[in-house]
Coordinates of N, CA and C and ligand atoms in Angstrom, one line a residue:
X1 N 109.9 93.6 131.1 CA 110.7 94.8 131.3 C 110.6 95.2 132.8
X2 N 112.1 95.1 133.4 CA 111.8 95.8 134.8 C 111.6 97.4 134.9
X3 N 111.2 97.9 136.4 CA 111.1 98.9 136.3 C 112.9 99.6 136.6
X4 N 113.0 100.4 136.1 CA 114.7 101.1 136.7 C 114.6 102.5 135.7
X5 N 115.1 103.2 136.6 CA 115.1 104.8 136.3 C 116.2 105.2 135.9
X6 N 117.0 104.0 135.7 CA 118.3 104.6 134.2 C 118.1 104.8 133.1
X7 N 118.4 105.8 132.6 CA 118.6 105.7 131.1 C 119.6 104.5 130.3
X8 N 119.2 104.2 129.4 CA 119.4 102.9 128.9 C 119.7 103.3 127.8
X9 N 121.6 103.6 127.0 CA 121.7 103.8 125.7 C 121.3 103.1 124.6
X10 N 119.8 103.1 124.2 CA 119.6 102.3 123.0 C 119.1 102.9 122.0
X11 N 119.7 103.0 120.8 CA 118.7 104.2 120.0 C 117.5 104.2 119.9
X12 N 116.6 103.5 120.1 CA 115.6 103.2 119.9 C 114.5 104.4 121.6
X13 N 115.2 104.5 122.2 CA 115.0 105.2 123.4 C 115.0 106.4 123.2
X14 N 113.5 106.8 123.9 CA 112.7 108.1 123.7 C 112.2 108.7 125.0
X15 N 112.4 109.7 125.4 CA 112.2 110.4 126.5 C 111.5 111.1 126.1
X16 N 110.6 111.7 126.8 CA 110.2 112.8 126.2 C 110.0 113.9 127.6
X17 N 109.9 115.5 127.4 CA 109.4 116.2 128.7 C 107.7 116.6 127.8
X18 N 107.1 116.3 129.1 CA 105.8 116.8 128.5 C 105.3 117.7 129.5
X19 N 104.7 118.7 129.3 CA 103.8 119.4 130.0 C 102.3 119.5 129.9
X20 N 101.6 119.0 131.2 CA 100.3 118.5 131.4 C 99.1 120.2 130.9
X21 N 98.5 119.9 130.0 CA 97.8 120.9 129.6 C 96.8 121.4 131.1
X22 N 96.2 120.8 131.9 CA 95.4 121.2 133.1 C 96.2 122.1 133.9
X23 N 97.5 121.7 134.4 CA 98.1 122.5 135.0 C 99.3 122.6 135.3
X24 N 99.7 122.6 134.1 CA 101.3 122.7 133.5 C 102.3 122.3 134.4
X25 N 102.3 120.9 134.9 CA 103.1 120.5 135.9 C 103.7 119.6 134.3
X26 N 105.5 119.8 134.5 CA 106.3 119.0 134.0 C 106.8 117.4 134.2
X27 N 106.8 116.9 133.3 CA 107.7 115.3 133.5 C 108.0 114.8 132.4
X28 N 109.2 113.9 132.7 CA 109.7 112.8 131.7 C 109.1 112.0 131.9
X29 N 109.2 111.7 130.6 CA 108.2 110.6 130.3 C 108.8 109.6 129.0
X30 N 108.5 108.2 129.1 CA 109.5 107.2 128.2 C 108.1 107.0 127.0
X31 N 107.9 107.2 126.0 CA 107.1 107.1 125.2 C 106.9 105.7 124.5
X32 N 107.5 104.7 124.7 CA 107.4 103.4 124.7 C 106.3 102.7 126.0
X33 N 106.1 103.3 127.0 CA 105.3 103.0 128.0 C 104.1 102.3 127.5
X34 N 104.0 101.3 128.2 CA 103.0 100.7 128.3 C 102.0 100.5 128.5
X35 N 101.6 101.7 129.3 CA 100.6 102.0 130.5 C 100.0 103.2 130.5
X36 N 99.2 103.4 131.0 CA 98.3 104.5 130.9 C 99.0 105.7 132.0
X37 N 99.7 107.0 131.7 CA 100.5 107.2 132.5 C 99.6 108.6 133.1
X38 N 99.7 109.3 134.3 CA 98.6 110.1 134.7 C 99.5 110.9 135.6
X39 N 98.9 112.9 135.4 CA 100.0 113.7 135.6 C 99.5 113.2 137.3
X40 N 101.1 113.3 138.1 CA 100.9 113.7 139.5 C 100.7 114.4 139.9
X41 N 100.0 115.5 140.0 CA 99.5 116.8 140.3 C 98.4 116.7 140.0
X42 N 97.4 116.2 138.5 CA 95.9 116.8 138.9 C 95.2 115.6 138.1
X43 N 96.2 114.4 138.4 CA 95.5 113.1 137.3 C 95.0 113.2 136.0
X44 N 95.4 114.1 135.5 CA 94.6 114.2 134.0 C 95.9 113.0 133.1
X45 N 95.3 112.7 132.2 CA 95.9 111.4 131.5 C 96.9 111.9 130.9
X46 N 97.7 111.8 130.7 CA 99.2 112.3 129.6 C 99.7 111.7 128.3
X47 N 99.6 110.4 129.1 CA 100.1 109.3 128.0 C 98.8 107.9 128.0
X48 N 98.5 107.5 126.7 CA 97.6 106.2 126.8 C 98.0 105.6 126.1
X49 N 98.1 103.8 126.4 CA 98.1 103.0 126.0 C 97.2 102.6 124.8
X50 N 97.6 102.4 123.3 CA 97.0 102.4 122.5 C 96.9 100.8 121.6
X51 N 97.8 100.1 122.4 CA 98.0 98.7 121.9 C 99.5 98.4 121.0
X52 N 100.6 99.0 122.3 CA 101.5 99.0 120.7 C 102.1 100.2 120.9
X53 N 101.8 101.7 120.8 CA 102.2 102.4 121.2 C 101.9 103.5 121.9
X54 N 102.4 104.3 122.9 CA 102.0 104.9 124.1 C 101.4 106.8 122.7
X55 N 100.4 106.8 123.5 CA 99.6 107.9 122.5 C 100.0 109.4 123.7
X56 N 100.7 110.4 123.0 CA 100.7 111.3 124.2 C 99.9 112.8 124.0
X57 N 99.4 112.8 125.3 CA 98.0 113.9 125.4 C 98.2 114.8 126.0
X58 N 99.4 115.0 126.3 CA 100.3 116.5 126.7 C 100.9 117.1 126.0
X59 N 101.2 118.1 126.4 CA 102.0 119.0 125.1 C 103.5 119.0 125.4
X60 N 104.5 118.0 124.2 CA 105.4 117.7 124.4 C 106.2 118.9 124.3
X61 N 107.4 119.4 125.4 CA 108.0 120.7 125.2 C 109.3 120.4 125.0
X62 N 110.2 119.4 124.7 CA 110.8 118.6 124.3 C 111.6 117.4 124.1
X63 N 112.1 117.0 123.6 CA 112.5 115.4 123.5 C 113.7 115.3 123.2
X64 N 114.4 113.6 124.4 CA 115.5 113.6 124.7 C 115.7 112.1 124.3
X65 N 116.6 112.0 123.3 CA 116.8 110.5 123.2 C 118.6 110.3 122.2
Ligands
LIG1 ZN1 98.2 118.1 135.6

């Protein structure tokens, strides 16, 4: 999978906005991710890689798909 910051009509495609519990800085976020994804603002973890599917550890405020 390359990286590219289009949205990609596939139904299968999940966005989500999540808000980082430490210090409520916002972001999209693709919940398919593969990767351990970490807020930019105060590095606390968001999303983790669980083998399969991305586990999310922010409080989603809502989802775009
Ligand atoms: Zn944060």
């Amino acid at each position: 999978m390359k990286k590219h910051n289009i949205m990609i009509p596939k139904p299968r495609s999940n966005f989500v906005k999540i808000e980082c519990e430490s210090c409520q800085e916002t972001m999209i976020l693709y919940t398919y991710s593969t990767k351990t994804i970490q807020c930019k603002s105060c590095n606390a973890e968001l999303v983790i890689n669980t083998g399969g599917h991305a586990k999310i550890l922010g409080k989603i405020i809502e989802t775009m798909d």
